[in-house]
Coordinates of C-alpha atoms and ligand atoms in Angstrom, one line a residue:
M107 CA 107.7 94.5 104.4
S108 CA 109.2 95.1 107.8
E109 CA 112.4 93.0 108.5
E110 CA 111.8 92.3 112.2
R111 CA 108.8 90.4 112.4
S112 CA 108.5 86.6 112.4
L113 CA 107.4 84.6 109.4
N114 CA 103.5 84.6 108.9
F115 CA 102.4 81.0 108.5
L116 CA 102.2 81.1 104.5
E117 CA 105.9 82.2 104.7
E118 CA 106.6 79.1 106.9
I119 CA 104.9 76.8 104.3
V120 CA 106.6 78.2 101.4
E121 CA 110.1 78.2 103.1
E122 CA 109.4 74.5 104.0
D123 CA 108.5 73.7 100.4
L124 CA 111.6 75.6 99.1
R125 CA 113.7 73.7 101.5
T126 CA 112.2 70.2 100.5
G127 CA 112.6 71.0 96.7
K128 CA 108.9 70.7 96.3
Y129 CA 108.1 72.4 93.0
A130 CA 111.7 72.6 92.3
G131 CA 112.3 75.7 94.2
R132 CA 109.7 77.6 92.2
V133 CA 107.0 80.0 93.8
L134 CA 104.0 81.2 91.6
T135 CA 101.2 82.6 93.1
R136 CA 97.9 84.1 91.7
F137 CA 95.8 87.0 92.4
P138 CA 92.1 85.6 91.0
P139 CA 89.4 88.5 91.0
E140 CA 86.1 87.8 89.6
P141 CA 85.4 90.9 87.3
N142 CA 82.0 91.6 88.9
G143 CA 83.1 94.9 90.8
Y144 CA 85.7 97.2 91.6
L145 CA 88.6 96.1 94.1
H146 CA 88.1 96.8 97.5
I147 CA 90.5 97.1 100.7
G148 CA 90.0 93.5 101.2
H149 CA 91.3 92.7 98.1
A150 CA 94.5 94.6 98.8
K151 CA 95.3 92.3 101.4
S152 CA 94.9 89.5 99.2
I153 CA 97.2 91.2 96.5
C154 CA 99.8 92.3 98.9
L155 CA 99.8 88.8 100.1
N156 CA 100.2 87.1 96.9
F157 CA 102.6 89.6 95.3
G158 CA 104.4 90.0 98.7
L159 CA 105.1 86.2 99.0
A160 CA 106.3 85.8 95.4
L161 CA 108.7 88.8 95.7
K162 CA 110.2 87.7 99.0
Y163 CA 110.9 84.3 97.6
G164 CA 112.0 85.3 93.9
G165 CA 108.9 83.9 92.5
K166 CA 106.2 85.4 90.2
T167 CA 102.4 86.1 90.3
N168 CA 99.8 85.9 87.8
L169 CA 96.8 88.2 87.5
R170 CA 94.0 85.6 86.6
F171 CA 90.3 87.0 85.9
D172 CA 87.9 84.4 87.3
D173 CA 85.4 85.0 84.6
T174 CA 83.3 81.8 84.6
N175 CA 80.0 83.6 85.3
P176 CA 79.0 85.3 82.2
V177 CA 76.0 87.0 83.7
K178 CA 77.6 89.5 86.4
E179 CA 81.0 90.0 84.7
D180 CA 82.0 93.1 82.6
I181 CA 85.1 94.6 81.0
E182 CA 84.9 97.7 82.7
Y183 CA 85.8 95.8 86.1
V184 CA 88.5 94.1 84.3
D185 CA 90.1 97.4 83.3
S186 CA 89.6 98.9 86.9
I187 CA 91.1 95.7 88.4
K188 CA 94.3 96.2 86.3
E189 CA 94.4 99.8 87.0
D190 CA 94.3 99.2 90.8
V191 CA 96.8 96.4 91.0
K192 CA 99.3 98.5 89.0
W193 CA 98.5 101.4 91.4
L194 CA 99.1 99.6 94.4
G195 CA 102.7 98.8 93.0
F196 CA 102.6 95.4 91.9
E197 CA 103.5 93.8 88.4
W198 CA 101.9 90.7 87.4
A199 CA 103.9 88.0 85.3
N200 CA 100.9 87.0 82.9
E201 CA 97.5 88.4 82.5
L202 CA 95.2 85.4 82.4
Y203 CA 91.5 84.5 82.0
A204 CA 89.7 81.4 83.0
S205 CA 87.6 81.9 79.9
D206 CA 90.6 81.2 77.9
Y207 CA 90.8 77.7 79.6
F208 CA 87.4 76.8 78.6
D209 CA 88.2 74.3 76.0
T210 CA 90.7 72.8 78.3
L211 CA 88.2 72.4 81.2
Y212 CA 85.9 70.9 78.6
E213 CA 88.4 68.2 77.7
F214 CA 88.8 67.6 81.5
A215 CA 85.3 67.0 81.9
V216 CA 85.3 64.5 79.0
V217 CA 88.2 62.8 80.9
L218 CA 86.3 62.4 84.1
I219 CA 83.0 61.2 82.3
K220 CA 85.3 58.5 80.3
K221 CA 86.6 57.5 83.8
G222 CA 83.1 56.8 84.9
L223 CA 83.5 59.8 87.4
A224 CA 81.0 62.4 86.2
Y225 CA 77.5 62.2 84.7
V226 CA 74.6 64.2 83.2
D227 CA 71.8 64.8 85.6
D228 CA 68.4 65.9 84.5
S229 CA 67.2 66.8 88.0
S230 CA 66.1 70.2 89.0
A231 CA 68.0 72.4 91.4
E232 CA 65.7 71.5 94.2
E233 CA 65.9 67.9 93.3
I234 CA 69.4 68.0 93.5
A235 CA 69.4 69.7 96.8
A236 CA 67.0 67.4 98.4
Q237 CA 69.1 64.1 97.2
K238 CA 72.2 65.6 99.0
G239 CA 70.9 64.7 102.2
T240 CA 71.9 66.6 105.4
P241 CA 75.2 66.8 107.1
T242 CA 74.1 64.0 109.5
E243 CA 72.2 61.9 106.7
A244 CA 73.7 60.6 103.6
G245 CA 72.4 61.6 100.3
T246 CA 70.5 59.5 97.8
P247 CA 71.4 58.6 94.1
N248 CA 69.1 59.1 91.6
Q249 CA 68.6 57.1 88.3
F250 CA 70.8 59.6 86.2
R251 CA 73.8 58.5 88.4
A252 CA 73.9 55.3 86.7
R253 CA 74.1 56.5 83.1
S254 CA 76.7 54.9 80.8
V255 CA 79.8 56.5 79.7
E256 CA 78.6 56.7 76.1
E257 CA 75.2 58.3 77.1
N258 CA 77.1 60.7 79.2
L259 CA 79.4 61.7 76.6
A260 CA 76.7 62.2 74.0
L261 CA 74.5 64.3 76.5
F262 CA 77.4 66.4 77.4
A263 CA 78.2 67.1 73.9
D264 CA 74.4 67.9 73.3
M265 CA 74.6 70.4 76.3
K266 CA 77.5 72.1 74.8
A267 CA 75.8 72.1 71.2
G268 CA 73.1 74.1 72.9
K269 CA 70.2 71.5 72.5
Y270 CA 68.7 72.3 76.1
P271 CA 67.4 75.1 77.7
D272 CA 69.1 76.9 80.8
G273 CA 68.6 74.4 83.8
A274 CA 67.6 71.5 82.0
K275 CA 70.5 69.4 82.7
V276 CA 73.8 69.6 84.5
L277 CA 77.1 67.7 84.5
R278 CA 78.1 66.4 88.1
A279 CA 81.1 64.7 89.6
K280 CA 80.6 61.2 90.8
V281 CA 82.2 61.4 94.1
D282 CA 80.4 60.2 97.3
L283 CA 77.1 60.8 98.2
A284 CA 77.7 59.9 101.9
S285 CA 80.7 62.2 102.4
H286 CA 81.1 64.1 105.8
N287 CA 81.9 66.9 103.4
M288 CA 78.7 68.3 101.7
H289 CA 80.8 69.7 98.7
L290 CA 82.0 66.0 97.6
R291 CA 78.2 64.9 97.4
D292 CA 78.5 64.7 93.7
P293 CA 79.2 68.6 93.1
L294 CA 77.9 70.2 90.1
M295 CA 80.7 70.8 87.3
Y296 CA 78.8 72.4 84.7
R297 CA 75.4 74.3 84.1
I298 CA 73.8 75.4 81.2
K299 CA 73.5 79.1 80.6
H300 CA 72.6 80.6 77.4
A301 CA 74.3 84.0 78.0
N302 CA 76.9 86.2 76.1
H303 CA 80.3 86.1 77.8
H304 CA 82.3 89.4 77.6
R305 CA 85.2 87.4 75.9
T306 CA 83.9 84.2 74.7
G307 CA 80.8 85.8 73.3
D308 CA 78.2 83.1 72.2
T309 CA 80.7 80.4 71.8
W310 CA 79.5 78.7 75.0
C311 CA 76.4 78.0 76.3
I312 CA 77.7 75.8 79.3
Y313 CA 80.0 77.2 82.0
P314 CA 82.0 75.5 84.5
M315 CA 81.3 76.1 88.4
Y316 CA 83.9 77.7 90.5
D317 CA 85.0 74.4 91.8
F318 CA 85.5 73.0 88.4
A319 CA 87.3 76.1 87.2
H320 CA 89.6 77.3 90.1
G321 CA 91.8 74.3 91.0
Q322 CA 92.2 73.4 87.3
S323 CA 93.2 77.0 86.0
D324 CA 95.8 76.7 89.0
A325 CA 97.0 73.4 87.8
I326 CA 97.2 74.6 84.2
E327 CA 99.4 77.7 85.3
E328 CA 101.3 75.5 87.6
I329 CA 100.4 77.7 90.6
T330 CA 102.6 76.4 93.4
H331 CA 100.7 78.1 96.4
S332 CA 96.9 79.0 95.8
I333 CA 95.9 81.3 98.6
C334 CA 92.3 82.2 99.4
T335 CA 90.0 82.9 102.1
L336 CA 88.7 80.7 104.9
E337 CA 85.5 80.0 103.5
F338 CA 87.0 77.9 100.7
I339 CA 88.2 75.3 103.5
P340 CA 85.2 73.1 102.7
H341 CA 86.2 73.2 99.0
R342 CA 89.7 71.9 99.6
D343 CA 88.9 68.3 99.5
L344 CA 87.3 68.8 96.1
Y345 CA 90.0 70.9 94.6
N346 CA 92.4 68.0 95.6
W347 CA 90.1 65.4 94.2
F348 CA 89.5 66.9 90.8
I349 CA 93.3 67.5 90.5
E350 CA 94.1 63.9 91.5
Q351 CA 91.4 62.5 89.2
L352 CA 92.7 64.5 86.3
E353 CA 96.3 63.8 87.2
I354 CA 97.4 67.4 86.5
F355 CA 99.8 69.7 88.1
P356 CA 99.5 69.3 92.0
S357 CA 98.6 73.1 93.0
K358 CA 97.8 73.4 96.8
Q359 CA 95.0 75.6 98.3
Y360 CA 95.9 77.5 101.6
E361 CA 93.3 79.7 103.5
F362 CA 93.8 82.8 105.5
A363 CA 91.5 85.1 107.2
R364 CA 89.6 87.7 105.2
L365 CA 90.0 91.3 106.0
N366 CA 87.0 92.7 107.8
L367 CA 87.1 96.4 108.4
N368 CA 84.5 98.2 110.8
Y369 CA 82.1 100.9 109.6
T370 CA 81.9 99.9 106.2
V371 CA 80.8 96.8 103.8
M372 CA 82.9 94.8 101.8
S373 CA 80.9 92.6 99.5
K374 CA 80.9 93.4 96.0
R375 CA 77.1 92.7 95.9
K376 CA 76.6 95.3 98.5
L377 CA 79.0 97.8 97.2
L378 CA 77.2 97.4 94.0
Q379 CA 73.9 98.3 95.5
L380 CA 75.3 101.5 97.1
V381 CA 76.3 102.6 93.6
T382 CA 73.2 101.5 91.8
E383 CA 70.9 102.9 94.3
G384 CA 72.7 106.4 94.5
H385 CA 73.8 106.1 98.0
V386 CA 77.2 107.1 96.8
E387 CA 78.4 108.7 93.7
D388 CA 80.1 105.7 92.4
W389 CA 82.6 103.0 92.9
D390 CA 85.2 105.2 93.3
D391 CA 83.1 107.8 95.9
P392 CA 85.8 108.7 98.5
R393 CA 83.8 107.1 101.4
M394 CA 83.8 103.5 99.6
P395 CA 86.3 101.1 100.7
T396 CA 87.4 100.5 97.3
I397 CA 90.8 100.9 96.1
S398 CA 89.6 103.5 93.8
G399 CA 87.8 105.4 96.3
L400 CA 90.8 105.3 98.7
R401 CA 92.8 106.7 95.8
R402 CA 90.4 109.3 95.1
R403 CA 90.2 110.3 99.0
G404 CA 94.0 110.8 98.8
Y405 CA 95.2 107.5 100.1
T406 CA 98.7 106.4 98.8
P407 CA 99.7 103.1 97.7
A408 CA 102.5 103.0 100.4
S409 CA 100.0 103.6 103.0
I410 CA 97.8 100.7 101.9
R411 CA 100.9 98.4 101.8
D412 CA 101.7 99.6 105.2
F413 CA 98.3 98.7 106.6
C414 CA 98.1 95.2 104.8
D415 CA 101.5 94.4 106.5
R416 CA 100.4 95.5 109.8
I417 CA 97.3 93.4 110.0
G418 CA 99.3 90.5 109.0
V419 CA 97.9 87.1 107.9
A420 CA 95.9 85.1 110.4
K421 CA 93.9 82.0 110.3
R422 CA 91.1 83.1 112.2
E423 CA 88.6 86.0 111.3
N424 CA 88.7 89.4 113.1
M425 CA 87.6 92.7 112.7
I426 CA 90.1 95.7 112.1
D427 CA 89.6 99.0 113.4
V428 CA 89.5 101.6 110.3
S429 CA 91.5 104.0 112.5
L430 CA 94.5 101.6 111.8
L431 CA 93.9 102.3 108.1
E432 CA 93.7 106.2 109.1
F433 CA 96.8 105.9 111.1
C434 CA 98.8 104.3 108.2
I435 CA 97.9 107.4 105.8
R436 CA 98.6 110.0 108.5
E437 CA 102.1 108.3 109.0
D438 CA 102.8 108.5 105.2
L439 CA 101.4 112.1 104.6
N440 CA 103.1 113.5 107.5
K441 CA 106.2 112.6 105.8
T442 CA 105.4 113.5 102.3
A443 CA 102.5 116.2 102.2
W444 CA 103.0 119.8 101.3
R445 CA 102.0 122.1 104.0
R446 CA 99.3 124.9 103.0
M447 CA 97.0 127.3 104.5
A448 CA 93.2 126.9 104.1
V449 CA 90.3 128.5 105.8
L450 CA 87.3 126.3 105.9
D451 CA 84.9 128.4 107.8
P452 CA 85.8 131.9 107.4
I453 CA 85.5 135.3 109.2
K454 CA 87.4 138.5 108.3
M455 CA 90.2 139.9 110.1
V456 CA 91.3 143.4 109.5
I457 CA 94.7 144.7 110.8
T458 CA 93.9 148.1 111.5
N459 CA 97.5 149.4 111.9
Y460 CA 98.6 147.8 108.5
P461 CA 98.8 149.9 105.4
E462 CA 95.7 149.5 103.3
D463 CA 97.4 149.1 99.9
E464 CA 100.6 147.0 101.0
T465 CA 101.4 143.5 100.3
E466 CA 104.3 141.6 101.8
T467 CA 105.6 138.1 100.9
M468 CA 105.9 135.6 103.6
F469 CA 107.8 132.3 103.3
G470 CA 106.5 128.7 104.1
E471 CA 108.5 125.5 103.8
N472 CA 106.8 123.0 101.8
N473 CA 107.6 120.2 104.2
P474 CA 109.0 120.8 107.6
E475 CA 109.3 116.8 108.0
A476 CA 111.7 116.5 105.1
E477 CA 115.4 117.5 105.0
G478 CA 115.7 120.9 103.3
G479 CA 111.8 121.4 103.8
E480 CA 111.4 120.4 99.9
G481 CA 111.7 124.0 99.1
G482 CA 108.8 126.4 99.9
R483 CA 106.3 128.9 98.4
E484 CA 105.6 132.5 98.9
I485 CA 102.6 133.5 100.8
P486 CA 101.1 137.0 100.3
F487 CA 100.0 139.0 103.5
S488 CA 98.0 142.0 103.6
R489 CA 95.8 144.1 105.9
E490 CA 92.6 141.9 105.5
L491 CA 92.9 138.0 106.2
W492 CA 90.4 135.3 106.3
I493 CA 90.9 133.3 109.6
E494 CA 88.9 130.3 111.1
R495 CA 85.6 131.4 112.8
E496 CA 86.4 128.8 115.6
D497 CA 89.8 130.8 116.1
F498 CA 87.7 133.6 117.8
M499 CA 85.5 133.8 120.5
E500 CA 83.5 136.6 122.1
E501 CA 83.8 135.5 125.6
P502 CA 86.9 133.3 125.6
P503 CA 87.4 130.9 128.5
K504 CA 90.5 130.7 130.5
K505 CA 93.4 128.7 128.5
F506 CA 91.7 129.7 125.2
F507 CA 95.0 130.5 123.3
R508 CA 93.3 131.6 120.3
L509 CA 91.5 135.2 119.8
G510 CA 89.2 137.2 121.9
V511 CA 89.3 140.8 122.8
G512 CA 92.7 141.3 124.5
L513 CA 94.2 138.1 123.4
S514 CA 97.5 137.5 121.0
V515 CA 98.3 135.0 118.7
R516 CA 100.9 134.3 116.0
L517 CA 99.9 134.2 112.4
K518 CA 101.6 131.3 110.8
S519 CA 104.6 132.2 109.2
A520 CA 103.8 136.1 109.7
Y521 CA 103.3 138.3 112.6
I522 CA 101.8 138.2 116.3
V523 CA 98.5 140.1 116.3
T524 CA 96.5 141.4 119.3
C525 CA 92.7 141.5 119.0
N526 CA 91.1 144.9 120.1
S527 CA 87.4 144.7 118.9
F528 CA 84.8 142.9 116.7
V529 CA 82.1 143.6 114.4
K530 CA 78.5 142.1 114.6
D531 CA 75.6 142.1 112.2
A532 CA 71.7 142.6 113.0
E533 CA 71.3 138.9 113.8
G534 CA 74.1 139.3 116.2
N535 CA 76.6 137.2 114.2
V536 CA 80.3 138.4 114.4
T537 CA 81.4 139.4 110.9
E538 CA 84.6 140.9 111.5
I539 CA 87.4 141.2 114.0
H540 CA 89.8 143.9 114.3
C541 CA 93.4 143.3 115.3
T542 CA 96.8 145.3 115.4
Y543 CA 100.1 143.7 114.6
L544 CA 103.5 144.0 116.0
P545 CA 105.8 144.8 113.1
E546 CA 108.9 143.6 114.9
S547 CA 107.4 140.3 115.3
K548 CA 107.8 138.9 111.9
S549 CA 108.5 135.2 111.6
G550 CA 112.3 134.5 111.2
H551 CA 113.0 138.0 112.2
D552 CA 111.2 138.3 115.5
T553 CA 112.8 140.8 118.0
S554 CA 109.6 141.4 120.0
E555 CA 110.7 139.0 122.8
L556 CA 106.8 138.4 123.0
K557 CA 105.8 134.9 123.7
V558 CA 102.3 133.8 122.6
K559 CA 100.9 130.3 123.1
G560 CA 98.8 129.8 119.9
T561 CA 99.7 129.9 116.1
I562 CA 96.8 130.1 113.6
H563 CA 96.5 129.8 110.1
W564 CA 95.2 132.5 107.7
V565 CA 95.1 133.5 104.1
S566 CA 95.1 137.2 102.5
V567 CA 91.5 138.0 101.3
A568 CA 92.9 140.0 98.2
H569 CA 95.0 136.9 97.2
A570 CA 92.9 133.9 98.4
K571 CA 91.2 131.5 95.9
T572 CA 87.9 129.8 96.8
A573 CA 87.5 126.3 96.7
E574 CA 84.9 123.6 97.6
V575 CA 86.0 121.4 100.2
R576 CA 84.6 118.0 100.9
L577 CA 84.8 116.6 104.6
Y578 CA 84.0 112.8 105.0
D579 CA 83.0 110.5 107.8
R580 CA 82.4 107.0 108.0
L581 CA 79.9 105.6 105.6
F582 CA 78.1 103.7 108.2
Q583 CA 76.9 104.5 111.7
V584 CA 77.5 100.9 113.1
E585 CA 80.6 98.7 113.3
D586 CA 79.3 95.9 111.4
P587 CA 76.4 97.1 109.1
S588 CA 76.0 93.5 107.4
N589 CA 75.6 91.8 110.7
E590 CA 72.6 93.9 112.1
D591 CA 69.0 92.8 111.8
N592 CA 67.9 95.2 109.3
D593 CA 69.0 95.9 105.8
F594 CA 72.7 97.1 105.8
K595 CA 71.4 100.2 104.0
E596 CA 69.6 101.3 107.1
Y597 CA 72.7 102.1 108.9
L598 CA 74.0 104.5 106.5
N599 CA 75.6 107.5 108.2
P600 CA 73.6 110.6 106.8
H601 CA 76.5 112.7 107.8
S602 CA 79.3 111.0 105.8
L603 CA 79.7 113.7 103.3
Q604 CA 79.9 117.5 104.5
I605 CA 80.5 120.0 101.5
L606 CA 82.0 123.3 102.3
P607 CA 81.2 125.3 99.1
N608 CA 83.3 128.5 100.1
A609 CA 86.7 127.6 101.6
Y610 CA 89.4 130.1 101.1
I611 CA 93.0 128.6 100.1
E612 CA 96.3 129.9 99.4
N613 CA 96.6 131.2 96.0
D614 CA 99.4 128.6 95.5
L615 CA 97.0 125.8 95.7
A616 CA 95.4 126.7 92.7
T617 CA 98.4 124.7 90.9
A618 CA 97.9 122.0 93.3
I619 CA 99.2 118.7 91.6
P620 CA 96.6 115.9 91.1
G621 CA 97.4 112.9 93.3
K622 CA 99.5 114.6 95.7
G623 CA 98.6 115.2 99.5
Y624 CA 98.5 118.5 101.1
Q625 CA 98.3 119.2 104.7
F626 CA 96.0 122.1 105.3
I627 CA 97.8 123.4 108.4
R628 CA 95.5 122.5 111.5
K629 CA 92.8 121.2 109.2
G630 CA 94.0 117.6 108.0
Y631 CA 95.3 116.1 104.9
F632 CA 93.7 116.9 101.6
T633 CA 93.9 116.2 97.7
L634 CA 92.4 117.5 94.7
D635 CA 89.2 115.6 93.8
K636 CA 89.1 114.2 90.1
H637 CA 86.2 116.6 89.2
S638 CA 88.3 119.5 90.2
T639 CA 88.8 122.1 87.6
A640 CA 90.8 125.5 87.1
D641 CA 87.4 127.2 87.5
K642 CA 86.2 125.2 90.4
L643 CA 88.8 123.7 92.6
V644 CA 87.5 120.8 94.7
F645 CA 89.5 119.2 97.4
N646 CA 88.7 116.2 99.6
R647 CA 89.8 115.6 102.9
T648 CA 91.6 112.4 103.3
V649 CA 91.9 112.4 106.9
T650 CA 92.0 114.5 110.0
L651 CA 95.4 115.3 111.5
K652 CA 94.9 113.5 114.9
D653 CA 93.0 110.6 116.2
S654 CA 93.2 108.8 119.4
W655 CA 94.3 105.6 117.8
K656 CA 97.8 104.5 118.9
A657 CA 100.2 102.7 117.0
P658 CA 100.3 99.0 118.0
Q659 CA 103.4 97.6 119.4
P660 CA 105.4 95.4 116.9
P661 CA 104.7 91.8 117.8
K662 CA 107.3 90.2 119.9
G663 CA 109.6 87.1 119.1
G664 CA 110.6 88.4 115.7
A665 CA 114.0 87.2 114.3
Ligands
ATP861 P1 83.3 89.9 97.3 O1 82.8 88.8 98.5 O2 83.5 91.1 97.9 O3 82.5 89.7 96.1 P2 85.0 87.8 96.4 O4 85.8 86.9 97.3 O5 84.0 87.2 95.5 O6 84.6 89.0 97.1 P3 87.0 87.7 94.3 O7 87.1 88.7 93.0 O8 86.3 86.3 94.0 O9 86.1 88.4 95.3 O10 88.3 87.9 95.0 C1 89.4 87.8 94.6 C2 90.5 87.2 95.6 O11 90.4 88.5 96.7 C3 90.2 86.0 96.4 O12 91.4 85.1 96.3 C4 89.4 86.2 97.5 O13 89.6 85.3 98.4 C5 90.3 87.7 97.9 N1 89.4 88.5 98.7 C6 88.4 88.9 98.6 N2 87.8 89.7 99.6 C7 88.7 89.8 100.6 C8 88.9 90.2 101.9 N3 87.9 90.9 102.4 N4 90.2 89.9 102.6 C9 91.0 89.3 101.9 N5 90.8 88.8 100.7 C10 89.8 88.8 100.1
MG862 MG1 84.6 85.1 94.5

């Protein structure tokens, strides 16, 4: 986290609590994902916030799986969540599961029944909704609200014992049917669901609702600052009510604005649809806003943490431009990526005055941004090279500082060449360009005194390896696909993936390191795809080299 910026509102709250000695100087936060999908960049914001806050104030963070809904949850998701949090660079103090508290939660419910603060209701979901009233009209009690403590205890035990089918009964808190806060109008605590749970198996057929699990789990763990997104503001009164009535640890809930990113969707339900309906390869498709997708695309943990730091913590919703995320990965890769040459759309160049069977070895630094260049690699040079088709024009306009007949360029790390002619096939496509080189212009030993404006990349035909290169564009064509009139999938960008099956790359890239970023000079940052093999190299473009996006000014008024 940068030192200059002023405190965000959550840091202010924590500092105040530390100053007044609330919670005896302890800070314990939690990250509470529901294991019903893979984590996305929005979760990264929550992770950075929860773990970041604890780290800053000498506290700890629990990883708690909010696994109270047996139907949609799965162990695959649990594993992926753990992998992603670790990969982002955070260590949790305890790995916990809300389902481990099912016995305690059941006891808590019994306490409330005994206090006359909970009752078993036989009404249907529709009846309950109708009896709740409207924001301007109080709800109406039904006959079940008057059940005795003994009857409620017996019925609740029977619910647990599996005597009733799904939906036959619910347990409700007896709070206030006239409350201005609809969430306090006798909210549900338990529902019957005869479903197998990925951890508790068939032990339970009643499951607690979010509102009767989350705050209680916080209290059981003695969480000091329970941070969630703004849509939970209306739940806060109920969160406090349960804790007060149960007289358990006084955890407190605080809300911040969720991250919204343009040109994508972030609800797990929608991401799951993209996967199951085959619009993307999987949860970790490099176009997905998931942590695993970003990782496969070539994003680094540092770039994602930097992004989360830059967007800050606000109390009002806004939309963040995806180009800020791209800015952050460029910043990081510019400092760390090794430079290599790759020709994505090849055309052959023949250097007519270069000996036919000669090969020279040029030298290229790995990373000119790093001190000492982090070493380098040898680049074979020979008479025939692949160059980028767009670096040649039959009829170049003025100020085209690349190749056309009569024009000269420097070949990166090698010689200056001048184009003399080109060859076309029967259809009129240029198939080959012919150049001559200046022997005295070799990079690092140039005595030619010739100045050329352009430098282009190349690979030697005899030495190049082939690779499949995948270029990505935004997954959606509109900024906010969830907020359009039609189904969000109608706004998918049909050109979000472009596959170049036959790119030529430096032979050195055959031993590219998985997970490492490479700058393909002039073409962007790339990384090996997880499906890449020695026989078939596959690279993903993480991001292009440039964008019109400007770094935002640091906020004013920092300490
Ligand atoms: P989704 O709507 O994608 O299913 P969720 O909120 O149901 O998300 P959870 O697994 O319950 O997903 O979320 C775990 C934590 O991450 C919660 O504290 C939640 O508030 C937070 N979170 C989820 N989405 C975002 C987001 N876009 N920005 C910031 N925090 C988020
Ligand atoms: Mg949720």
